[in-house]
Short mmCIF file of C-alpha atoms in Angstrom, two decimals:
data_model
loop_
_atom_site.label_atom_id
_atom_site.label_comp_id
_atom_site.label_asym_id
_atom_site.label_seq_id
_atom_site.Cartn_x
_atom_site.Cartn_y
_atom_site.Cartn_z
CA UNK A 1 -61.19 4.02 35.10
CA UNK A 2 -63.74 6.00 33.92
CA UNK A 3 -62.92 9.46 34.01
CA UNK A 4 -65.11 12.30 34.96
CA UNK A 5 -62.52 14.84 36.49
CA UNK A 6 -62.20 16.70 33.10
CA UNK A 7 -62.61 20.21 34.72
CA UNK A 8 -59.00 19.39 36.64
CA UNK A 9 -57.13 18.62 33.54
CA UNK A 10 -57.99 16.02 30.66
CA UNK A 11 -56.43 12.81 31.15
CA UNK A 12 -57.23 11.41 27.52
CA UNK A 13 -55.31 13.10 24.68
CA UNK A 14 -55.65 12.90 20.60
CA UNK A 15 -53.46 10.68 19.69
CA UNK A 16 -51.51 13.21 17.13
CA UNK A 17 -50.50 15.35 20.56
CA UNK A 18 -49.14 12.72 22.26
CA UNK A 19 -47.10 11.84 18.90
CA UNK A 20 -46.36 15.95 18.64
CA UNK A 21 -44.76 15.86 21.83
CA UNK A 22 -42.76 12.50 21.77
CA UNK A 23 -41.69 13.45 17.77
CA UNK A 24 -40.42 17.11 19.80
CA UNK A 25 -38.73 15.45 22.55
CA UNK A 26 -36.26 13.93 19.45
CA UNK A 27 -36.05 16.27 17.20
CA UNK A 28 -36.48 20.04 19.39
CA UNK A 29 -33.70 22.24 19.77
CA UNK A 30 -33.82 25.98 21.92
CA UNK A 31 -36.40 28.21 20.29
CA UNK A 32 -34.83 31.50 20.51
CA UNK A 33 -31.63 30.37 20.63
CA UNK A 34 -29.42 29.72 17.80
CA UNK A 35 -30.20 29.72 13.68
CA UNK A 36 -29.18 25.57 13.95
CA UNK A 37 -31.72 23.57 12.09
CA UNK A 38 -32.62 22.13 15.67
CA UNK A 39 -33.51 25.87 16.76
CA UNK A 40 -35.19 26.72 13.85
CA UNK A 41 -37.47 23.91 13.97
CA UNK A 42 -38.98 24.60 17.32
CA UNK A 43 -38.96 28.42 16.53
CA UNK A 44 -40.77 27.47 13.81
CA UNK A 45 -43.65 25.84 15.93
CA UNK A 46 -43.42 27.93 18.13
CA UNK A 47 -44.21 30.79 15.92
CA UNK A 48 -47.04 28.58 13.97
CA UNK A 49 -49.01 27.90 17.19
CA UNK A 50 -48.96 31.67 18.14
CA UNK A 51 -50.82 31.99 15.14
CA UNK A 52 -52.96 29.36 15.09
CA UNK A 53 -53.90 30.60 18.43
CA UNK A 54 -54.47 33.78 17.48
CA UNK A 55 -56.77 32.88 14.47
CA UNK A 56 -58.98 30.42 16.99
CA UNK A 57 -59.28 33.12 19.97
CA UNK A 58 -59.81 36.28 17.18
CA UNK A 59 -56.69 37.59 18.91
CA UNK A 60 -55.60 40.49 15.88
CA UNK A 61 -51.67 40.29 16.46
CA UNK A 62 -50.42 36.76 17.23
CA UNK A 63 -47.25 38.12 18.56
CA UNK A 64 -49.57 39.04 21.71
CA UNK A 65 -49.88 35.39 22.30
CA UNK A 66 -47.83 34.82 24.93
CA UNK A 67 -46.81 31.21 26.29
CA UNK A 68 -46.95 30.37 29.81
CA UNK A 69 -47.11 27.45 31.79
CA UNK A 70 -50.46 27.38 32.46
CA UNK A 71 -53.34 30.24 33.00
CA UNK A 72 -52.60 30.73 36.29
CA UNK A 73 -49.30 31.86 35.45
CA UNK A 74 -51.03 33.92 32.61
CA UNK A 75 -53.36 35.64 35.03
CA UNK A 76 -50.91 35.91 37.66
CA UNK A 77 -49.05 38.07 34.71
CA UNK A 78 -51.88 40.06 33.73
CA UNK A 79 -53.07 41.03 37.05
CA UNK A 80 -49.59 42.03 38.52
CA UNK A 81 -48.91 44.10 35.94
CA UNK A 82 -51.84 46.05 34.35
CA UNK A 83 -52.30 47.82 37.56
CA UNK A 84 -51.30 50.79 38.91
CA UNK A 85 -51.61 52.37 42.94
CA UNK A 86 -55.71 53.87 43.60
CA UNK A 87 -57.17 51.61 40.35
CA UNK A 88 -60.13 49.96 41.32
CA UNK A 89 -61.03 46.62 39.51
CA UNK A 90 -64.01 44.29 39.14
CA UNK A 91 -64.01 40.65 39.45
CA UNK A 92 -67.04 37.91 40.66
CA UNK A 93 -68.02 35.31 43.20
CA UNK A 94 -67.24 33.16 40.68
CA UNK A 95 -64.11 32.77 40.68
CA UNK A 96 -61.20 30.41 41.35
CA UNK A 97 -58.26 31.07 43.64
CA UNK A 98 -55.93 31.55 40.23
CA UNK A 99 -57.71 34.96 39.86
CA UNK A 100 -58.63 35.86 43.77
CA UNK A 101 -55.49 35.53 44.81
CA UNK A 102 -53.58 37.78 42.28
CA UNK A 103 -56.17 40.25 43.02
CA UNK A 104 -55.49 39.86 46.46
CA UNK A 105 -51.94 40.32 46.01
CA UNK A 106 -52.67 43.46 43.97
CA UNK A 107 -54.75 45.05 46.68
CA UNK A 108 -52.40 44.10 49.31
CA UNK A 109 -49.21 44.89 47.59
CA UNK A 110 -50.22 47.58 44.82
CA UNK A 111 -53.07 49.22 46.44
CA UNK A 112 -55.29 48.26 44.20
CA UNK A 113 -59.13 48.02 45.52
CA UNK A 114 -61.22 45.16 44.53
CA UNK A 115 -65.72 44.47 44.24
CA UNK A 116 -66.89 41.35 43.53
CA UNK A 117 -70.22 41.32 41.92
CA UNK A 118 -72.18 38.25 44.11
CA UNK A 119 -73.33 35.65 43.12
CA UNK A 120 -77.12 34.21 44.33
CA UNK A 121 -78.09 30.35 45.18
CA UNK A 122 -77.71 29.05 41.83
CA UNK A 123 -74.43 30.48 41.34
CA UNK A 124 -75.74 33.34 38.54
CA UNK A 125 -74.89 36.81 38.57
CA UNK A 126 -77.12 40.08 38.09
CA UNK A 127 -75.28 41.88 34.78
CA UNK A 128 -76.19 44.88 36.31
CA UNK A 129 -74.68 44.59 39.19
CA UNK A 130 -71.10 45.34 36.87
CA UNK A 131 -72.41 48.66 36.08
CA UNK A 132 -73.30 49.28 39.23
CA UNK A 133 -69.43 48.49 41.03
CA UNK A 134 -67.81 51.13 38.13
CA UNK A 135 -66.75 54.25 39.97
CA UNK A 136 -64.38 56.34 38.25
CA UNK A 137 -61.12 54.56 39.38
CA UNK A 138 -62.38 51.34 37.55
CA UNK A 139 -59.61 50.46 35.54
CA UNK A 140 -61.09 46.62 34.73
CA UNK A 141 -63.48 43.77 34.79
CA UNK A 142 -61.60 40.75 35.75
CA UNK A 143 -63.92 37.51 35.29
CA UNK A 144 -64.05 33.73 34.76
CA UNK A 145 -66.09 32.91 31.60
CA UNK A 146 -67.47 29.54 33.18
CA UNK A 147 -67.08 28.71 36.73
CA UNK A 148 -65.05 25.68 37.84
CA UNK A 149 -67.54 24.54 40.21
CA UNK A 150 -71.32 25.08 39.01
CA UNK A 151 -69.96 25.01 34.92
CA UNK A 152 -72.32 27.94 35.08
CA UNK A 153 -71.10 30.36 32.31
CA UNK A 154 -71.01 34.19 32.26
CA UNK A 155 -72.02 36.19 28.97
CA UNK A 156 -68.60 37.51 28.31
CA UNK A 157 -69.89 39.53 25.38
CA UNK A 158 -72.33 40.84 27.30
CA UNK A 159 -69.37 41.70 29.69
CA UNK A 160 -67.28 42.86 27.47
CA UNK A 161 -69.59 45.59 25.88
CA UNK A 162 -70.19 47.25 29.45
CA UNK A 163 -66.03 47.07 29.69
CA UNK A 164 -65.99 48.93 26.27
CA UNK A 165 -68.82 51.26 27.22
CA UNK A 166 -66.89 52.77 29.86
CA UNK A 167 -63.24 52.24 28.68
CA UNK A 168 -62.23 49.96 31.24
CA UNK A 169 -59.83 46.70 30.21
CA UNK A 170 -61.70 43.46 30.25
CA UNK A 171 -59.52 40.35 31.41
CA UNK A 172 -61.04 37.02 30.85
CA UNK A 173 -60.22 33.59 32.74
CA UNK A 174 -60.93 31.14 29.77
CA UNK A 175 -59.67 28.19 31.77
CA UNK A 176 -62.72 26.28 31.45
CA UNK A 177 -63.81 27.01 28.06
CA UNK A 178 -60.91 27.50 26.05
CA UNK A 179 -61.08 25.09 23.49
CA UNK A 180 -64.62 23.79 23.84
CA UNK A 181 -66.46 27.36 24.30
CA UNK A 182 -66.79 29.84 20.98
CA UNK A 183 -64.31 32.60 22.33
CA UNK A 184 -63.86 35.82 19.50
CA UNK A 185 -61.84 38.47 21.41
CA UNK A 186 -62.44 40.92 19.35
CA UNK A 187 -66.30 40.67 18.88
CA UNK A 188 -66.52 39.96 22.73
CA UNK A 189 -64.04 43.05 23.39
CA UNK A 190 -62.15 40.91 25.57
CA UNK A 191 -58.34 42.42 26.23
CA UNK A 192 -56.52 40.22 27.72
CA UNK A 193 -57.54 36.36 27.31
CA UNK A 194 -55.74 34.04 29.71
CA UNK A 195 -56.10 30.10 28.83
CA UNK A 196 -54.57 26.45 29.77
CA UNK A 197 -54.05 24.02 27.75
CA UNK A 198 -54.57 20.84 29.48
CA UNK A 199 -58.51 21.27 29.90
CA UNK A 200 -60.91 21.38 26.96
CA UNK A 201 -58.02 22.39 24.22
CA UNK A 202 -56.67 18.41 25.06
CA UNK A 203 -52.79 19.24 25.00
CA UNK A 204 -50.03 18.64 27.38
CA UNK A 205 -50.26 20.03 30.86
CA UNK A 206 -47.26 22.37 31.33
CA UNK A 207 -49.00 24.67 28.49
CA UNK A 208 -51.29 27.85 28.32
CA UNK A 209 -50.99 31.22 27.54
CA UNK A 210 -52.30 34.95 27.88
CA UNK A 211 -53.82 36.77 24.65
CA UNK A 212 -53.41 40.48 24.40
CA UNK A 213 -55.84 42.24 22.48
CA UNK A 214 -54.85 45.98 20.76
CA UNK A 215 -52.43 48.42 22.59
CA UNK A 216 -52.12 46.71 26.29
CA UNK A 217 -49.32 47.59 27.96
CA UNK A 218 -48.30 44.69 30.91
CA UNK A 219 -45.24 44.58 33.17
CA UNK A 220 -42.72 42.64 32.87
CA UNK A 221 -43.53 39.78 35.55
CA UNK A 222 -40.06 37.76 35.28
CA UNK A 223 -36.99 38.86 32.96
CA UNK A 224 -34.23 37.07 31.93
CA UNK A 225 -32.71 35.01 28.81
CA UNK A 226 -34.38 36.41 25.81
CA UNK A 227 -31.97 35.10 23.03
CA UNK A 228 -32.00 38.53 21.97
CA UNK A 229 -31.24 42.21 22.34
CA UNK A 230 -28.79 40.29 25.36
CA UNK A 231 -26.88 43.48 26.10
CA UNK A 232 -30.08 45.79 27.18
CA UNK A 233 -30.23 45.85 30.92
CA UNK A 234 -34.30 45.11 31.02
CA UNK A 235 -36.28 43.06 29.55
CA UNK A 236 -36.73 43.78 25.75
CA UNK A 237 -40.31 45.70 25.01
CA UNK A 238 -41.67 44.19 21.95
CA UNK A 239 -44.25 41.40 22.55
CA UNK A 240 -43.90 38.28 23.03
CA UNK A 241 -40.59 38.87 24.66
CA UNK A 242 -41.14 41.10 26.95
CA UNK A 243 -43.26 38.56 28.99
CA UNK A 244 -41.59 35.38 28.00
CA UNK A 245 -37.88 34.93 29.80
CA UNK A 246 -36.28 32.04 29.70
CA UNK A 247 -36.58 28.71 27.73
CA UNK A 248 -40.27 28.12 26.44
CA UNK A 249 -42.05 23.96 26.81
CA UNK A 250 -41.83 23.70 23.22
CA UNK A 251 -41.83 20.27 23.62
CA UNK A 252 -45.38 21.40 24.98
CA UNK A 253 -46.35 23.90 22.61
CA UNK A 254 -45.63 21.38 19.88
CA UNK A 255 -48.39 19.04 21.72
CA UNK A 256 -50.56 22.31 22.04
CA UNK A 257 -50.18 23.06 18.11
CA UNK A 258 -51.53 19.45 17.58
CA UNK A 259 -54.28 19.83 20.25
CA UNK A 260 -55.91 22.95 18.10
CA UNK A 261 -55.10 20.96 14.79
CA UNK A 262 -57.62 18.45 16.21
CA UNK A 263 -60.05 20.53 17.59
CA UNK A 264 -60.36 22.24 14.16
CA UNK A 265 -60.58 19.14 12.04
CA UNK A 266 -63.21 17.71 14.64
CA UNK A 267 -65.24 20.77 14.70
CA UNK A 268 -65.20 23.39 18.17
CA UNK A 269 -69.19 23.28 17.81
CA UNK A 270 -69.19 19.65 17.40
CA UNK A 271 -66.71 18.66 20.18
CA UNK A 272 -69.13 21.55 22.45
CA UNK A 273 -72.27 19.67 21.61
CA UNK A 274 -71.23 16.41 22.60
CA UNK A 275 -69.63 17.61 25.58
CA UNK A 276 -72.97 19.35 26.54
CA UNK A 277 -75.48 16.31 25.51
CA UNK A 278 -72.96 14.18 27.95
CA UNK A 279 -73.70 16.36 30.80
CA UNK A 280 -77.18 17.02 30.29
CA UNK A 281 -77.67 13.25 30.35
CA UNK A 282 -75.62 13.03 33.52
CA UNK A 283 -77.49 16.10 34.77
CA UNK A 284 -81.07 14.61 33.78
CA UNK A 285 -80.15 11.03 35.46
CA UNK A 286 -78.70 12.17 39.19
CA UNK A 287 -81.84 14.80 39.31
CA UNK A 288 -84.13 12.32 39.87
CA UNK A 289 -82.41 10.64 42.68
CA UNK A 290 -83.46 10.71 45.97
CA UNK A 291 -81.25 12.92 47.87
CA UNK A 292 -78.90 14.69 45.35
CA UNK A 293 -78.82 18.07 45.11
CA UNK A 294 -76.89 19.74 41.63
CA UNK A 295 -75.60 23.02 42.19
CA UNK A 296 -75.67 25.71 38.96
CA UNK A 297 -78.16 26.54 36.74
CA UNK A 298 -79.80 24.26 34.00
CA UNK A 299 -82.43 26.39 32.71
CA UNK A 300 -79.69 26.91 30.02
CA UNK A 301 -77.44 24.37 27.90
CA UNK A 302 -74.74 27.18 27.25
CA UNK A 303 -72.86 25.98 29.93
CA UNK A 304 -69.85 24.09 30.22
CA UNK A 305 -69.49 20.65 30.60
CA UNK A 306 -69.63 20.38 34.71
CA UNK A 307 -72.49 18.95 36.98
CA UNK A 308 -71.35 19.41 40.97
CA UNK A 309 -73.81 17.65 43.68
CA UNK A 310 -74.04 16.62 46.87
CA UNK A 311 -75.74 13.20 48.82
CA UNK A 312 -77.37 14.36 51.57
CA UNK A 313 -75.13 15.26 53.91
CA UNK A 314 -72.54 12.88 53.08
CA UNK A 315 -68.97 14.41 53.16
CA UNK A 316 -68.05 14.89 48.97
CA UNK A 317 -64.30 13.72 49.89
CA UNK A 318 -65.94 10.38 51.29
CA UNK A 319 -68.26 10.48 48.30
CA UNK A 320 -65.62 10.53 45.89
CA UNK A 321 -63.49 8.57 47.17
CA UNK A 322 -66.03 5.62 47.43
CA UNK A 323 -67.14 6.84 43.67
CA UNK A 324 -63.20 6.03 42.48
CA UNK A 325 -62.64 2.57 45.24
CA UNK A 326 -65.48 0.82 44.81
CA UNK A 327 -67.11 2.34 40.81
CA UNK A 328 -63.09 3.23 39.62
CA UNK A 329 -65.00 6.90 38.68
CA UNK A 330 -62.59 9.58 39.14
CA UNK A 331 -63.86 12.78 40.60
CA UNK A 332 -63.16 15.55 42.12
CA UNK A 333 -64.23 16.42 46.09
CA UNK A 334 -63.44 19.32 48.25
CA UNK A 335 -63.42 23.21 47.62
CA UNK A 336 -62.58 23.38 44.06
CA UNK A 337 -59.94 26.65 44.89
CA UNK A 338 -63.30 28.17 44.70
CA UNK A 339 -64.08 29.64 48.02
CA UNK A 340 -66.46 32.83 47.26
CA UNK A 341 -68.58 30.14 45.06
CA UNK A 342 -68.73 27.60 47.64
CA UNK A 343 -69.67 30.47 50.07
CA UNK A 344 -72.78 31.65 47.83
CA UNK A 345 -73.49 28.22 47.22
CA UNK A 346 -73.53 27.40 51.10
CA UNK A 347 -71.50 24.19 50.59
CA UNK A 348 -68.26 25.29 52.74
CA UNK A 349 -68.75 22.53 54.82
CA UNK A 350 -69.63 20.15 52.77
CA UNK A 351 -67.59 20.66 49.78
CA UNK A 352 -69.12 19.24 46.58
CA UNK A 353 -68.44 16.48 44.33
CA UNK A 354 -67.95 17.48 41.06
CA UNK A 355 -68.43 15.46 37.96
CA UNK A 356 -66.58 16.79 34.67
CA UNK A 357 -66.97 15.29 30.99
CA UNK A 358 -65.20 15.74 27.73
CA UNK A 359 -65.17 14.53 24.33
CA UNK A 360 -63.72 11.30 25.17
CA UNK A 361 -65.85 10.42 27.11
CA UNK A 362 -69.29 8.29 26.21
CA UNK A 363 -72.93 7.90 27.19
CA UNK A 364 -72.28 4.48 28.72
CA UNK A 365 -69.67 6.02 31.37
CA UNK A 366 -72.48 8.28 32.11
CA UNK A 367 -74.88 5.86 32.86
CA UNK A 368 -72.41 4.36 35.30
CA UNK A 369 -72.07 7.26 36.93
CA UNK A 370 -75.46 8.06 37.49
CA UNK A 371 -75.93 4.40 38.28
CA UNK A 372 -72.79 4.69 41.25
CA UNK A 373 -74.61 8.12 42.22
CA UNK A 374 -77.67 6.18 42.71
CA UNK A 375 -76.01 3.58 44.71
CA UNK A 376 -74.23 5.70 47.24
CA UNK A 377 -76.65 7.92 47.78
CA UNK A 378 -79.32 5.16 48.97
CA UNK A 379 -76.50 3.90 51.04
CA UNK A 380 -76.19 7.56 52.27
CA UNK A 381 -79.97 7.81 53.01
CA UNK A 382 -80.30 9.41 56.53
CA UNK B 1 -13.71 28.33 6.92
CA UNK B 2 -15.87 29.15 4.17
CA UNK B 3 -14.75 32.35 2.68
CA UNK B 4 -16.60 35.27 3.63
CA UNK B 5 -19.31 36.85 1.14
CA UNK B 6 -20.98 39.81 0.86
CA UNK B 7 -24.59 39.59 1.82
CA UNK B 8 -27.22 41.55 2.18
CA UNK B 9 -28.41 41.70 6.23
CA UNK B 10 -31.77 41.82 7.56
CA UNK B 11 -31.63 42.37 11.83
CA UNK B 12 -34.73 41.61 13.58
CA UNK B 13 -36.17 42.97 17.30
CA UNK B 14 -37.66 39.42 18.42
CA UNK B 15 -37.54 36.20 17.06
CA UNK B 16 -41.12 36.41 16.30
CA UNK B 17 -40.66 38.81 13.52
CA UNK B 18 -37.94 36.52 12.05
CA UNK B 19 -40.20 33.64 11.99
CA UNK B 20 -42.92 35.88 10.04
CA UNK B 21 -40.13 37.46 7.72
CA UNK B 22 -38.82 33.75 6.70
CA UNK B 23 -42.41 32.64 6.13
CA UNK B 24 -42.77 35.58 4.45
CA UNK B 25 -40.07 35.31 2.06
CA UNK B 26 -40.96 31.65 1.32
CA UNK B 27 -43.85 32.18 -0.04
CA UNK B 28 -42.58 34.85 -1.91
CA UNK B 29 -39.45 33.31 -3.39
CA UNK B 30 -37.44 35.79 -1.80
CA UNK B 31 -34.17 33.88 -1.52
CA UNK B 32 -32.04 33.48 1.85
CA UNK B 33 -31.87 32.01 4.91
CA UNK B 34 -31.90 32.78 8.54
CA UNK B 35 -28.55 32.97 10.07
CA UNK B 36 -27.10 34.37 13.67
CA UNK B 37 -26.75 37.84 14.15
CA UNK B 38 -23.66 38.89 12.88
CA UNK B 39 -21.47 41.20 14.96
CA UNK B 40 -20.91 44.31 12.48
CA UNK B 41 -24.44 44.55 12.29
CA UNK B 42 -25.50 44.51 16.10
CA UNK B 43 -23.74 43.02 19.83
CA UNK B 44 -25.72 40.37 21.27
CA UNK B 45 -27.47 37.32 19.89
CA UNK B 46 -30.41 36.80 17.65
CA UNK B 47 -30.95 36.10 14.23
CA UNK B 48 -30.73 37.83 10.81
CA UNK B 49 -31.91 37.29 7.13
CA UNK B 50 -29.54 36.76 4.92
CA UNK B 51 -30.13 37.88 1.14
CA UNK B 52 -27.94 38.39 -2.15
CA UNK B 53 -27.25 41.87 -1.96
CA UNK B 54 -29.34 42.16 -5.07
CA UNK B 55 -32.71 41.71 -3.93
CA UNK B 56 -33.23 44.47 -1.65
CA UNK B 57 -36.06 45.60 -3.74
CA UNK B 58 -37.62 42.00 -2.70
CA UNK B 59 -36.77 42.18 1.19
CA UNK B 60 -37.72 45.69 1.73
CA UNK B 61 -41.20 44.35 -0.39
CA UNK B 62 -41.22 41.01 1.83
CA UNK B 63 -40.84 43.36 5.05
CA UNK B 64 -43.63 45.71 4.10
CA UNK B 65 -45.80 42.72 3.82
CA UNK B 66 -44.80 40.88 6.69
CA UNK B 67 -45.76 44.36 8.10
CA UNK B 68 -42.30 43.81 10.11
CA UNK B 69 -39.96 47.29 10.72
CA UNK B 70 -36.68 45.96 10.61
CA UNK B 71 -33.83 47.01 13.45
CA UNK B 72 -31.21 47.31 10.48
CA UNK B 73 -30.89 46.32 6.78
CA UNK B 74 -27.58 46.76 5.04
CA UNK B 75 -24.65 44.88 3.50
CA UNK B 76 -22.31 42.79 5.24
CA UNK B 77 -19.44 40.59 4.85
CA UNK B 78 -20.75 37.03 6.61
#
């Protein structure tokens, strides 16, 4: 199989996480729970990886990384408990369902109000169109930093100075850029960072987190077994406990600690570039054929590794799934949990298919893409 | 039953800040070892450091540059 569905999850992992996690499935005791050697050792990891995290996302305290299951769980946390009754928050057309529907949750249940700055035909946004939305209820700017569907990225620094310019909190979906992209939360004034760690950081899927930049105060979202301060009634306050009940993946998070050991001794920049050059190639081969039209904007490399297209008006779940039967390319069709984009994009009918690459992955699977792309679309060919 | 000693007790908020204090104290030499939260110091679970009472001078230097504030420090029979 040649896989190009690296925007869903990553399906080909370093070899040293895939020996982190088996070595932790033998060897892992309860973090949290116990001063055993077997508890110790995972509590250990545990509280390595926080750091290491930390360190690679410019995240000051790493006690304010907090684990989750993945970053929709992480956003789902941050959203449901920054806000308060009246605050008004910003967010884009950009984004995927993991961030409109908290929102939506927040305005429905919490009265919060909601703007989304659009998005035009090439799935870009005006920056000034940020300032514009702030009225003085704006409590945040809640934003992808590259969509799931175009790869189009937004200038979260950029971002994050008109957050800091009118003291509003600035929440950033890193899902498809953590690990690949250059993310510095405290140069980019980003407060809360929510990540996975199955995409671009290449470890186990059952892992991601939420990074909490200076004094940010967040709501408990679910409370329970702490393996400490058991006889308080709530959930204790200090960070990361207060958003972390129950029994952590550390089988996961040992996988996780591995994935950022390789990304560091490859090179972020170096992994980014190859990633890029692979879709640029892709991009530059399906542009010229007859029928295909990309979605997002080229005009820039600083994007992430995504090209999404369409065959003239041949339905993207039939295109994919002829792409995987007949070429064994794995893709993905359909809406992408990314209505709003779809909807500025005009391809709510249609869908999209969209092609994904990662570090694994190598020119020649590239050229058999664009070879397959060629193929079906001249079968396609009104 | 080993026969009960008189340490000196380190109790922690989160885990977290025991996993900084032991690294801490590692790489200072500080001797000890992690150990569950003893009773006469606090109800509930967790863990503690346990030191020979004569280094606090050393813990309460290894906690100011863990930059950890400690939920109690103080002798006990463990």
């Amino acid at each position: 199989m040649i896989y190009l569905d690296n925007a869903a999850t990553t399906m080909h992992k370093p070899q040293a996480v895939i020996d982190a996690v088996a070595a932790a499935m033998s060897t892992f005791g309860n973090a949290s729970r116990g001063a055993h050697e077997g508890a110790l050792t995972t509590s250990r990891v545990i509280y390595r990886t926080r750091a290491k995290l930390a360190a690679f996302f410019g995240c000051p305290k790493s006690e304010q990384v907090i684990f989750t299951c993945n970053a929709t769980e992480a956003l789902n946390i941050a959203l449901t408990g920054l806000f308060h009754a009246g605050d008004h928050v910003i967010s884009t057309e950009l984004e995927h369902n993991s961030v409109l529907r908290p929102l939506y949750r927040i305005r429905e249940e919490q009265g919060v109000s909601l703007d989304f700055v659009p998005a035009d035909k090439k799935g870009c946004v005006d920056y000034a169109d940020f300032e514009r939305l702030i009225r003085p209820e704006t409590r945040a700017i809640v934003c992808t930093h590259a969509s799931n569907l175009t790869g189009n990225r937004l200038d979260i620094g950029r971002i994050g100075k008109i957050a800091e310019a009118h003291g509003l909190l600035f929440v950033v979906d890193a899902s498809q850029t953590a690990g690949a992209a250059r993310i510095d939360m405290e140069e980019m004034k980003i407060s809360v960072l929510c990540f996975t760690g199955h995409k671009s950081m290449m470890g186990p899927q059952g892992t991601g987190g939420l990074c909490i930049r200076g004094d940010v105060p967040i709501r408990s979202f679910k409370v329970g077994g702490s393996g400490v301060q058991s006889f308080l009634t709530v959930q204790p306050p200090e960070y990361p406990t207060h958003l972390e009940a129950g029994t952590l993946n550390g089988h996961g998070i040992a996988g996780l600690s591995a994935a950022v050991d390789f990304i560091q001794s490859v090179g972020r920049d170096t992994i980014e570039k190859k990633e890029t050059a692979l879709m640029m190639r892709f991009y530059r081969g399906v542009s010229e054929v007859p029928g295909v039209t990309v979605y997002g904007d080229f005009s820039t490399e600083d994007r992430s590794p995504i090209v999404s297209l369409n065959m003239w008006d041949l339905d993207s779940a039939m295109a994919a799934d002829e792409l995987a039967q007949t070429y064994g390319i794995a893709t993905r069709a359909g809406a992408h949990c990314a209505p709003l984009m779809h909807r500025a994009l005009g391809t709510e009918e249609q869908g999209a298919v969209r092609f994904s690459f990662n570090w694994f992955n190598t020119e020649e699977e590239v050229d058999e893409a664009v070879s397959a792309v060629r193929e079906i679309a001249e079968w396609a060919r009104p | 039953m080993r026969e009960k000693t008189l340490r000196l007790i380190v109790a922690f908020a989160s885990t977290h800040d025991a996993m900084a204090f032991e690294e801490t104290c590692l790489s200072r030499g500080v001797p000890g070892r992690l150990i569950p939260l003893p009773r006469e110091i606090s109800a509930g679970c967790g863990l503690a450091w346990s030191a020979p009472p004569g280094e606090e001078a050393a813990v309460r230097e290894a906690l100011d540059a863990a930059g950890i504030r400690e939920q109690a420090l103080r002798p006990c029979l463990v």
